[in-house]
Amino acid sequence: MLKSTGISLFLFACLQLSAQSTYWQQHVDYKMEVEMNVEDWTFSGKQILTFTNNSPDTLHQVFYHLYFNAFQPGSMMDVRSQELPDPDRRVDDKIGQLEPHEYGILEPKTLKQDGKKLDYDVRETILQVPLKKPILPGAKTVLEMDFHGQVPPVIRRAGRNSREGIDLSMAQWYPKLCNYDHDGWHPNPYIGREFYGIWGDFDVKITIDARYILGATGYLQNANEIGYGYQEDGVEVDNSGKDKLTWHFVAPNVHDFVWAADPEYNHFYIDTDEDLRLHFLFKGVDSTMVRNWYNLAGYTAETFAFANKHFGKYPYKQYSVIQGGDGGMEYPMATLITGRRSFGSLVGVTVHEVMHSWYQMVLATHELLYPWMDEGFTSYASEIIMNHLFDIEEEPRELHQRAYAGYLSIAGTEDEDPLTMHGDHYQSNRAYGIAAYNKGQVYLHQLSYIVGQETLDRVLLRYFNEWKFKHPKPNDFLRIAEKESNMVLDWYHNYFVNTTEVIDYAIRSLEQRDNQTVITLERLERMPMPIELVVRKKNGKDELHYIPMEIMCGRKKHGKSDLKVIDHEPWRWTNPTYTVTLPYPASDIRMVEIDPSYRMADVDRSNNLLLIPEGVQMLIQPVTPNR
């Protein structure tokens, strides 16, 4: 009996553990109707939100984001901007100078749960709502809200009257339910960084002055009523005499909704071979700008074609490139970008924002906790696509080197924060930018040094296909990389993501012993790495000596190579030095170099190369740690 009870308890514990480790995510559907007053830039809205609690927990409260409230003097965004040593020039002290009629305002007027009135507490950009009826696991509830808003001038991402004259850039404009996931609620105040949302369907009706042309997330449902180039071929639409129009958009399976509007937008679209319609909305100030935007269409189509092949299939049937905002910002099925740029810059910002449709709009990581998984992965893909679009024939060692230069400019210094830092809490904008964009990009390209480029390519495709429409975390990506490479990679992730430790390897010495050459390598900093040592020989028969790490529990497959690849025993990370013995004299060698591919982010490459003078018997290179 006792045995049976013990077994039962053991099985129960295992089932509990299994249940706790099962992936789940919340679901929310939005139905919204909003009416915009373009005379005073205020709007009123009604939201019916159906929330499904897919968690194993009973929820006694919910939280909403009220992003527009950040644009008021004394807000957390305002204070943080002025406290930073290098404030974003777009923000600087501009929020503190706003007049009351310019304040960003987003406030609930009434809030009900399943028809019953709720009390709530507005805490600047967060709305906290105690529930009268807890939401049980697996249960649904309907939250109805009437809300009021006032659109601020464009300072950061959203607002009215942008510097380029766009009337409305409506991002983060509605009360948005905060996410509750395996780590609990995420009611992060809006300080100016990125976002995190719940997957669901959006049904949005926007009523506005009939002169205005809109671009938005989702599919326009009443194109033949609206016109402005959205209608079917041959359908004529006459909106003369109408004061207002209601635009009706539906967006399935997204986690945010953006729209922009201006009475002077030029709008056109193209249909691509990828079963995709691309919309473009811009205000052409001269013939050069108009030409650039029309030429942008072909480059955008090719971007999607290339990305579909190499990074996973874009799952929607539409995407809109819209002039608006304050630079470039991604949203589901759309982007807001500034449009008065050189052609190269226009393509560059579009490519980057388009690739966010992979690394954030479909792979919806928590951007505040893991901004490098969004910005870094996007930057990695963007550089590859830009090289493809413009036929840039860089040497392989030059690819991604701008990102390496950015990272190495701060690596190992007191100015660097680890990639685990919450996005709002980096010590400076520079530290955040280098971490999220540069080091995140280096993370991927350096991974190709460890597992091989072909393996990394498979990793990225599998990552997209397995985690699309979910909320992947770093370990989810890492597990896929381990499965595809058949290696253990936790050491890499721990050092490069969780710490600010750096890489520094050196060729310590070269010595001829009898008819052999002994090369001693040394690790000068704490982060270990596998080593590729290339030996350039006078007879032209160069060699790549591959030294994996013991803790990798595997070896890279090199594939096709112009060099003879020679495998060596693994290097134990506890050992600061490693020797390579070559079965020929030093007189046969021109030079030896660690990682001529430049994929390893070595903080001091001056000791990675050793030239061999004629007749040398021994070379000792003086090496000291970089710090």
mmCIF file with all atom_site columns, C-alpha atoms in Angstrom, residues 49 69 85 103 144 149 161 168 212 257 331 375 420 427 443 464 474 556 608:
data_model
loop_
_atom_site.group_PDB
_atom_site.id
_atom_site.type_symbol
_atom_site.label_atom_id
_atom_site.label_alt_id
_atom_site.label_comp_id
_atom_site.label_asym_id
_atom_site.label_entity_id
_atom_site.label_seq_id
_atom_site.pdbx_PDB_ins_code
_atom_site.Cartn_x
_atom_site.Cartn_y
_atom_site.Cartn_z
_atom_site.occupancy
_atom_site.B_iso_or_equiv
_atom_site.pdbx_formal_charge
_atom_site.auth_seq_id
_atom_site.auth_comp_id
_atom_site.auth_asym_id
_atom_site.auth_atom_id
_atom_site.pdbx_PDB_model_num
ATOM 1  C CA . LEU A 1 49  ? -12.428 43.030 -25.795 1.00 0.00 ? 49  LEU A CA 1
ATOM 2  C CA . ASN A 1 69  ? -0.250  59.388 -21.391 1.00 0.00 ? 69  ASN A CA 1
ATOM 3  C CA . PRO A 1 85  ? 23.439  61.077 -20.293 1.00 0.00 ? 85  PRO A CA 1
ATOM 4  C CA . TYR A 1 103 ? -0.765  66.584 -24.196 1.00 0.00 ? 103 TYR A CA 1
ATOM 5  C CA . GLU A 1 144 ? -16.159 46.804 -22.604 1.00 0.00 ? 144 GLU A CA 1
ATOM 6  C CA . GLY A 1 149 ? -7.960  60.398 -26.402 1.00 0.00 ? 149 GLY A CA 1
ATOM 7  C CA . ASN A 1 161 ? 1.826   66.851 -37.453 1.00 0.00 ? 161 ASN A CA 1
ATOM 8  C CA . LEU A 1 168 ? -1.729  61.414 -38.024 1.00 0.00 ? 168 LEU A CA 1
ATOM 9  C CA . TYR A 1 212 ? -8.333  61.724 -45.329 1.00 0.00 ? 212 TYR A CA 1
ATOM 10 C CA . PHE A 1 257 ? -2.828  47.653 -34.689 1.00 0.00 ? 257 PHE A CA 1
ATOM 11 C CA . TYR A 1 331 ? 3.844   47.081 -36.707 1.00 0.00 ? 331 TYR A CA 1
ATOM 12 C CA . GLU A 1 375 ? 16.535  44.201 -33.193 1.00 0.00 ? 375 GLU A CA 1
ATOM 13 C CA . THR A 1 420 ? 19.787  40.454 -19.966 1.00 0.00 ? 420 THR A CA 1
ATOM 14 C CA . GLN A 1 427 ? 22.522  53.061 -18.394 1.00 0.00 ? 427 GLN A CA 1
ATOM 15 C CA . TYR A 1 443 ? 25.256  36.877 -31.498 1.00 0.00 ? 443 TYR A CA 1
ATOM 16 C CA . PHE A 1 464 ? 10.480  30.677 -37.497 1.00 0.00 ? 464 PHE A CA 1
ATOM 17 C CA . PRO A 1 474 ? 16.078  32.971 -25.665 1.00 0.00 ? 474 PRO A CA 1
ATOM 18 C CA . LYS A 1 556 ? 31.215  21.760 -36.569 1.00 0.00 ? 556 LYS A CA 1
ATOM 19 C CA . ASN A 1 608 ? 45.717  36.747 -33.711 1.00 0.00 ? 608 ASN A CA 1
#
